[in-house]
XYZ file of C-alpha atoms in Angstrom:
552
model
C 0.000 0.000 0.000
C 2.714 2.479 0.954
C 4.395 2.052 -2.450
C 1.301 3.590 -4.022
C 0.765 6.245 -1.392
C 1.530 9.902 -1.924
C 1.464 12.395 0.929
C 1.130 16.161 1.218
C 3.388 18.487 3.201
C 0.750 18.534 5.960
C 0.779 14.725 6.057
C 4.583 14.703 6.330
C 4.436 17.194 9.198
C 2.005 14.923 11.074
C 4.089 11.807 10.398
C 7.288 13.465 11.623
C 5.655 15.346 14.493
C 6.817 18.774 13.269
C 5.249 21.950 11.954
C 4.602 22.505 8.256
C 7.293 25.196 8.210
C 9.867 22.528 9.107
C 8.875 20.471 6.064
C 9.256 23.522 3.824
C 12.685 24.105 5.381
C 13.749 20.507 4.670
C 12.781 20.890 1.024
C 14.877 24.051 0.685
C 17.916 22.917 2.655
C 18.331 19.318 1.580
C 18.894 18.504 -2.066
C 18.135 14.825 -1.484
C 14.670 15.430 -0.044
C 12.214 13.304 -2.087
C 10.915 15.266 -5.096
C 7.183 15.685 -5.734
C 5.507 12.779 -7.496
C 2.205 14.506 -8.149
C -0.149 17.257 -7.067
C 0.411 20.854 -8.132
C 3.138 23.444 -7.674
C 1.256 24.949 -4.732
C 0.116 21.595 -3.271
C 2.731 18.968 -4.182
C 2.480 15.298 -3.236
C 5.444 13.133 -2.231
C 6.117 9.405 -2.142
C 5.281 8.090 1.317
C 7.975 5.411 1.079
C 10.521 7.998 -0.070
C 9.677 10.304 2.829
C 9.802 7.433 5.346
C 13.240 6.353 4.096
C 14.536 9.945 4.112
C 13.363 10.504 7.696
C 14.759 7.161 8.834
C 18.208 7.884 7.319
C 18.405 11.098 9.341
C 17.237 9.543 12.580
C 14.126 11.701 12.665
C 11.286 10.097 14.645
C 8.139 9.253 12.763
C 5.071 7.101 13.187
C 2.245 6.472 10.752
C -0.951 5.834 12.680
C -3.539 3.343 11.532
C -5.873 6.233 10.780
C -3.301 7.876 8.530
C -2.716 4.570 6.743
C -6.457 4.337 6.086
C -6.484 7.912 4.831
C -3.484 7.466 2.540
C -4.976 4.306 1.062
C -8.316 6.037 0.542
C -6.781 9.125 -1.032
C -4.508 7.214 -3.390
C -7.227 4.980 -4.844
C -8.166 7.720 -7.309
C -7.886 11.400 -8.110
C -8.975 14.192 -5.767
C -12.024 14.971 -7.915
C -13.577 11.665 -6.846
C -12.240 11.751 -3.280
C -15.585 12.884 -1.871
C -17.340 9.918 -3.465
C -14.823 7.557 -1.864
C -15.287 9.205 1.544
C -19.045 8.823 1.120
C -18.606 5.144 0.279
C -16.543 4.415 3.390
C -19.013 6.484 5.452
C -21.746 4.150 4.234
C -19.592 1.141 5.148
C -18.958 2.495 8.645
C -22.607 3.292 9.374
C -23.682 -0.210 8.265
C -20.750 -1.999 9.901
C -22.032 -4.667 12.260
C -25.660 -3.954 11.440
C -25.947 -5.749 8.100
C -23.861 -7.673 5.598
C -21.745 -5.422 3.390
C -22.113 -6.117 -0.329
C -18.600 -5.834 -1.725
C -18.416 -4.036 -5.078
C -15.201 -4.546 -7.091
C -15.975 -1.317 -8.917
C -16.263 0.865 -5.836
C -14.505 -0.991 -3.020
C -10.923 -1.896 -2.198
C -10.358 -4.990 -0.080
C -7.217 -3.685 1.627
C -8.913 -0.369 2.434
C -11.951 -2.076 3.963
C -9.703 -4.336 6.037
C -7.755 -1.340 7.373
C -10.981 0.589 7.911
C -12.542 -2.276 9.851
C -9.480 -2.458 12.120
C -9.517 1.318 12.598
C -13.218 1.356 13.480
C -12.621 -1.524 15.877
C -9.997 0.507 17.724
C -11.634 3.934 17.657
C -15.308 3.255 17.004
C -17.117 3.814 13.712
C -18.134 7.383 14.516
C -14.637 8.483 15.539
C -13.191 6.767 12.472
C -15.495 8.718 10.157
C -14.825 11.997 11.979
C -11.085 11.403 11.524
C -11.491 10.823 7.782
C -13.792 13.848 7.447
C -11.157 16.053 9.071
C -8.573 14.833 6.556
C -11.042 15.309 3.698
C -11.788 18.893 4.710
C -8.073 19.612 5.049
C -7.380 18.202 1.577
C -10.200 20.270 0.042
C -9.977 23.361 2.251
C -10.429 25.691 -0.730
C -13.518 23.909 -2.026
C -15.230 22.979 1.241
C -16.545 25.610 3.622
C -17.031 24.222 7.124
C -18.341 26.265 10.042
C -15.581 26.527 12.677
C -16.456 24.333 15.654
C -16.428 27.193 18.229
C -18.833 29.179 16.027
C -21.060 26.143 15.520
C -21.153 25.519 19.270
C -22.039 29.166 19.947
C -24.844 29.125 17.371
C -26.210 25.978 18.985
C -26.229 27.575 22.431
C -27.938 30.695 21.102
C -30.936 28.756 19.766
C -31.310 27.331 23.265
C -31.101 23.942 24.989
C -33.311 21.088 23.768
C -34.358 22.897 20.583
C -36.498 20.009 19.275
C -36.689 19.773 15.477
C -33.739 21.632 13.937
C -33.341 22.423 10.232
C -30.197 23.453 8.367
C -31.079 24.193 4.715
C -27.404 24.569 3.679
C -25.936 21.969 5.998
C -22.660 21.096 4.255
C -21.125 18.173 6.130
C -23.671 18.532 8.957
C -21.492 20.393 11.461
C -24.208 22.764 12.703
C -26.808 20.019 12.974
C -24.450 17.855 15.026
C -23.744 20.774 17.354
C -27.407 21.747 17.769
C -28.500 18.923 20.054
C -31.897 18.721 18.377
C -34.143 15.698 18.864
C -34.734 15.509 15.104
C -32.271 16.862 12.548
C -33.241 17.951 9.037
C -30.596 18.811 6.468
C -30.286 19.809 2.845
C -27.234 20.611 0.716
C -26.848 21.103 -3.021
C -24.391 18.236 -3.552
C -25.207 14.532 -3.400
C -21.719 13.532 -2.252
C -21.733 16.032 0.607
C -25.253 15.050 1.636
C -24.174 11.383 1.766
C -21.258 12.143 4.087
C -23.411 14.430 6.257
C -26.174 11.840 6.524
C -23.813 9.139 7.754
C -22.172 11.528 10.233
C -25.632 12.124 11.716
C -26.532 8.433 11.657
C -23.329 7.428 13.431
C -24.087 10.099 16.058
C -27.387 8.324 16.721
C -29.540 11.126 15.336
C -33.113 10.894 14.113
C -32.443 12.591 10.793
C -33.615 13.359 7.273
C -31.233 14.521 4.550
C -31.616 15.647 0.923
C -29.057 16.450 -1.766
C -30.540 19.463 -3.556
C -30.252 23.253 -3.401
C -32.807 24.544 -0.895
C -33.598 27.861 -2.573
C -34.527 26.359 -5.954
C -35.581 22.895 -4.769
C -37.011 23.112 -1.266
C -37.151 19.543 0.030
C -38.927 20.651 3.226
C -41.589 22.849 1.652
C -44.342 23.594 4.161
C -42.398 22.216 7.132
C -41.929 24.384 10.220
C -39.014 23.494 12.495
C -38.581 24.510 16.120
C -35.278 26.207 15.250
C -33.119 26.826 12.178
C -29.343 27.104 11.949
C -27.565 28.006 8.738
C -24.149 28.933 7.361
C -25.054 29.550 3.712
C -22.613 30.037 0.841
C -21.643 33.699 0.525
C -21.762 35.747 -2.697
C -23.502 33.149 -4.875
C -24.192 34.484 -8.359
C -26.562 31.809 -9.638
C -28.869 31.385 -6.671
C -32.174 31.521 -8.557
C -33.035 35.213 -8.688
C -34.928 34.997 -12.005
C -36.721 31.748 -11.168
C -37.826 32.889 -7.703
C -39.373 36.288 -8.441
C -42.523 36.575 -6.327
C -41.746 33.475 -4.238
C -44.021 33.297 -1.162
C -40.959 32.991 1.085
C -40.035 36.628 0.339
C -42.299 38.002 3.070
C -39.914 40.880 3.790
C -39.127 41.798 0.188
C -37.726 40.394 -3.052
C -34.001 39.717 -2.466
C -31.878 41.737 -4.912
C -29.798 39.742 -7.390
C -26.602 40.557 -5.499
C -28.043 39.733 -2.056
C -28.425 35.929 -1.958
C -27.805 35.951 1.793
C -31.076 37.842 2.307
C -32.823 35.078 0.372
C -31.371 32.552 2.820
C -32.519 34.652 5.798
C -36.097 34.664 4.533
C -35.966 30.965 3.622
C -34.956 30.208 7.213
C -37.728 32.379 8.661
C -40.256 30.671 6.384
C -39.267 27.302 7.888
C -39.432 28.099 11.611
C -42.513 28.081 13.832
C -43.867 31.389 15.175
C -41.718 32.233 18.176
C -38.934 29.967 16.874
C -35.316 31.106 16.623
C -32.974 31.325 13.646
C -29.181 31.637 13.861
C -27.584 32.328 10.489
C -23.993 33.253 9.640
C -23.756 36.257 7.310
C -20.990 38.221 5.569
C -20.341 41.557 7.327
C -21.253 43.473 4.155
C -24.836 42.191 4.342
C -25.419 44.435 7.370
C -24.832 47.616 5.399
C -25.163 47.105 1.626
C -27.515 49.680 0.190
C -29.264 47.136 -2.035
C -30.499 45.232 1.023
C -31.686 48.302 2.929
C -35.421 47.749 2.347
C -35.381 44.129 3.528
C -33.300 44.988 6.600
C -35.786 47.714 7.440
C -38.746 45.358 7.077
C -37.053 42.746 9.272
C -36.559 45.403 11.962
C -40.076 46.826 11.750
C -41.620 43.368 11.997
C -39.466 42.436 14.978
C -37.962 39.453 13.133
C -34.304 40.475 13.340
C -33.331 40.600 17.006
C -29.505 40.732 17.091
C -26.375 41.066 14.945
C -23.165 39.767 16.540
C -19.678 39.834 15.034
C -18.003 36.430 15.460
C -14.814 35.261 13.787
C -14.755 37.498 10.723
C -18.480 37.175 9.987
C -21.757 38.242 11.587
C -24.371 36.098 13.274
C -27.891 37.280 12.596
C -30.227 36.076 15.335
C -33.875 36.138 14.341
C -37.205 35.163 15.875
C -40.287 34.579 13.772
C -42.966 36.968 15.075
C -46.113 35.456 16.535
C -49.499 36.717 15.271
C -50.506 39.943 17.017
C -47.174 40.212 18.817
C -45.857 43.723 19.476
C -42.434 44.230 17.813
C -39.510 44.969 20.141
C -38.103 48.489 20.271
C -34.385 47.595 20.313
C -31.883 45.550 18.299
C -28.887 43.961 20.003
C -25.621 44.885 18.241
C -22.413 43.336 19.587
C -18.924 43.644 18.129
C -17.542 41.484 20.963
C -19.183 38.051 21.325
C -17.641 37.247 24.719
C -20.842 38.038 26.652
C -23.408 37.410 23.929
C -25.123 34.412 25.534
C -26.222 36.183 28.707
C -27.071 39.390 26.851
C -29.063 37.475 24.242
C -31.163 35.682 26.870
C -31.859 38.938 28.708
C -32.612 40.745 25.445
C -35.173 38.110 24.445
C -36.920 38.635 27.805
C -37.183 42.345 27.043
C -34.583 43.480 29.584
C -32.347 46.503 29.002
C -28.890 45.205 28.068
C -25.638 46.853 26.943
C -25.422 46.906 23.176
C -29.164 47.282 22.575
C -29.817 50.089 20.083
C -33.195 51.720 19.535
C -34.670 50.484 16.262
C -36.027 53.942 15.517
C -32.427 55.196 15.492
C -31.455 52.532 12.949
C -34.224 53.271 10.460
C -32.346 56.002 8.616
C -31.399 56.227 4.939
C -28.726 53.529 5.278
C -30.146 51.103 7.883
C -26.586 50.019 8.600
C -26.656 47.242 11.187
C -22.880 46.754 11.450
C -22.050 46.171 15.146
C -18.725 48.023 14.897
C -20.566 51.197 13.911
C -22.364 51.276 17.248
C -19.564 49.954 19.429
C -18.788 53.402 20.803
C -22.342 53.660 22.113
C -21.974 50.369 23.955
C -18.911 51.248 26.023
C -18.396 53.822 28.752
C -16.702 56.361 26.532
C -16.036 58.742 29.442
C -13.836 56.378 31.441
C -12.142 55.073 28.299
C -11.414 58.656 27.198
C -9.599 59.446 30.458
C -7.557 56.223 30.289
C -6.470 56.816 26.681
C -5.674 60.460 27.450
C -3.331 59.430 30.269
C -1.555 57.074 27.891
C -1.407 59.735 25.160
C 0.127 62.309 27.511
C 2.827 59.801 28.482
C 4.096 59.425 24.906
C 7.322 61.423 24.468
C 8.762 61.302 20.928
C 12.434 62.334 21.057
C 14.540 63.109 17.986
C 18.276 62.342 17.982
C 20.606 65.318 17.706
C 21.739 65.525 14.072
C 24.007 68.085 12.391
C 24.578 68.950 8.728
C 27.557 67.137 7.208
C 29.460 68.649 4.306
C 31.284 65.487 3.270
C 30.390 62.960 0.581
C 30.134 59.315 1.541
C 31.658 56.440 -0.384
C 29.508 53.342 -0.714
C 29.759 49.592 -0.835
C 26.896 47.143 -1.429
C 25.303 44.204 0.332
C 26.721 41.954 -2.380
C 30.277 43.174 -1.803
C 29.929 42.765 1.960
C 28.708 39.188 1.465
C 31.634 38.378 -0.832
C 34.163 39.801 1.619
C 32.717 37.853 4.562
C 31.812 40.981 6.532
C 28.202 39.872 6.141
C 26.722 36.353 6.048
C 23.241 34.868 5.691
C 22.571 32.558 8.679
C 20.350 29.475 8.602
C 18.776 30.302 11.971
C 18.368 33.717 13.551
C 20.328 34.558 16.690
C 20.542 37.625 18.905
C 22.250 40.485 17.060
C 21.216 39.375 13.553
C 19.520 41.893 11.264
C 16.042 41.022 9.967
C 13.676 42.592 7.466
C 10.562 41.514 5.601
C 8.045 43.022 3.163
C 5.812 43.899 6.129
C 8.377 44.844 8.803
C 11.161 47.467 8.532
C 14.682 46.209 9.199
C 15.626 45.721 12.847
C 18.237 44.047 15.051
C 16.898 40.873 16.662
C 17.132 40.874 20.450
C 15.977 37.547 21.834
C 16.171 33.779 21.566
C 17.221 31.907 18.434
C 14.515 30.881 15.970
C 13.992 29.714 12.387
C 12.909 32.685 10.273
C 10.082 32.519 7.760
C 11.074 32.377 4.059
C 9.818 35.939 3.577
C 12.373 37.275 6.063
C 15.736 38.643 4.917
C 18.367 37.819 7.551
C 21.990 38.929 7.929
C 24.757 38.311 10.447
C 27.525 40.918 10.756
C 31.175 40.701 11.748
C 30.837 43.092 14.732
C 34.449 44.246 14.431
C 33.870 45.484 10.881
C 30.129 46.199 10.573
C 27.648 47.498 13.154
C 24.280 45.687 13.147
C 22.201 48.764 14.040
C 23.976 50.700 11.284
C 23.130 47.990 8.726
C 19.497 47.855 9.890
C 19.202 51.621 9.533
C 20.633 51.556 5.999
C 18.226 48.790 4.972
C 15.349 50.663 6.567
C 16.301 53.798 4.637
C 16.644 51.948 1.354
C 13.400 50.059 1.809
C 15.195 46.823 0.920
C 12.598 44.601 2.505
C 11.953 41.923 -0.120
C 12.789 38.275 0.626
C 16.183 37.072 -0.568
C 14.615 34.212 -2.500
C 12.716 36.470 -4.875
C 14.737 39.662 -5.259
C 18.281 38.713 -4.428
C 19.814 40.962 -7.092
C 18.084 44.040 -5.670
C 19.322 43.318 -2.174
C 22.873 42.764 -3.361
C 22.803 46.222 -4.941
C 21.608 47.968 -1.765
C 24.154 50.677 -0.997
C 25.847 50.867 2.417
C 28.081 53.884 3.315
C 31.769 53.062 3.881
C 32.478 54.327 7.411
C 34.909 53.425 10.209
C 33.401 51.144 12.823
C 33.123 53.937 15.430
C 31.254 56.150 12.966
C 29.023 53.193 12.099
C 28.148 52.755 15.769
C 27.280 56.438 16.113
C 25.106 56.215 13.007
C 23.549 53.012 14.356
C 22.570 54.759 17.581
C 21.000 57.605 15.581
C 19.130 55.138 13.380
C 17.825 53.347 16.494
C 16.586 56.583 18.041
C 14.911 57.609 14.767
C 13.111 54.262 14.689
C 11.947 54.801 18.284
C 10.806 58.312 17.328
C 8.792 56.889 14.423
C 7.181 54.279 16.686
C 6.239 56.960 19.216
C 4.712 59.152 16.499
C 2.660 56.239 15.206
C 1.484 55.386 18.733
C 0.578 59.019 19.371
C -1.390 59.202 16.120
C -3.344 56.033 16.916
C -4.079 57.169 20.474
C -5.055 60.613 19.212
C -7.582 59.211 16.758
C -8.996 57.002 19.522
C -9.331 60.086 21.746
C -11.316 61.861 19.036
C -13.643 58.864 18.629
C -14.197 58.468 22.368
C -14.623 62.202 22.829
C -17.318 62.392 20.168
C -19.102 59.345 21.593
C -18.823 60.536 25.189
C -20.161 64.009 24.460
C -23.020 62.598 22.370
C -24.037 59.942 24.914
C -23.742 62.248 27.938
C -20.728 60.429 29.393
C -18.439 63.470 28.982
C -19.016 67.192 29.421
C -16.910 70.332 28.859
C -14.930 71.290 31.987
C -15.581 75.002 31.508
């Protein structure tokens, strides 16, 4: 089996018990590292046997677990385009294992794989075995598969409440949100038969009472007319072909026809159409959906009806928390807007009960020309701007930018270059960074490292000086001035041509001290600017909200 197996850099890192950066370093440093045998330039694959032999020759510890052997066998039975089908097939095997006789198919099954899989499930359990393979599958197709992060899924589950009953996810992917929800009956739909197969068997192996369909919910609603107790959803963002033309006038659009460029608002209304009156919806949305002008009318209608109850920023996206209004129910007067999710659970429960909570904004104040529901926009209203203003002001007043004393020089400097210094041995490029080395990168101006040794990223330029002939702070200042921040691997010729003044070592040290003080001056100016802008923001908020007043 191993002779056929090919592994990715991530697989090698797991086998050897190192980080992925270490594998990249091995490939650069060692000419005899096994070459790629497949994959792409950005995601190469390597011979498993070749990697094992290479690690063994260098005495590097490695161990291939039974689970990884199953995964490598599964992955190498065909191309990555059909990998999902193979995962679905083994998911079916695992969910039926021990319950009924498996009908072996020479076309779809591999005897060695099933033997390994049976052993793996015997050791770990069928459910854990499938979860392991799903993790590897998601990792291998991270660009194609969008999976809700587990902490976000767990939070969404808690926000719809304990014991939610029947839970629907109309864009369920691999079933992550449904598994987290704790519902007594789980209903899922996803627009891909392979994905729906894997999701269904994940739910079955978890012991769920479930129903799953492989079709797109907006255009082919498999649960038409059904009302769940709660709905969770992490829909695909920015879909172009979501059914705008086919769904004009659809009865689900109770709050308005979703614009062509607002598919997420179609998903919001689909979810509301499938939850009982008084039932909760938690749906993950792109931040732009809270403020795009094209969605203004629908956002306004959701607010006026009392359907949208909270918008919470979580992990680079927003959670919209909705409650389907009950007939004759009086709409709430406030919307909960939170840019920090750390206290959302308690605030959400209190908000639903009608209590006054921090972060609740009057809906009448939101119904302006924009109806922008972005939590960050209202963050200043949710904090005590007065106390924060005083704290930031104390910090601002403690910033003391100090310029070095510099005088005009009438002389002309002679120059050498980085390339000449490297040739002469005054300057070297170290493999690992140690205290006193000079570092620079495209994102960070040159500086002298002061700390423990470490392995620098490939994007870092690194130099080690002969301290008797070249001052490190002087070199860092020259690189900072020249803006020579590109990595050595991509623009080596430019770095070699960077000019360095020819100065005696004492003059270099004096220049190095001046460069260091200029860098500190720049940092202080930047800190003062950032604190100053924060003071303006807090001052405006504090005066507006009555938390600050003029002293005169």
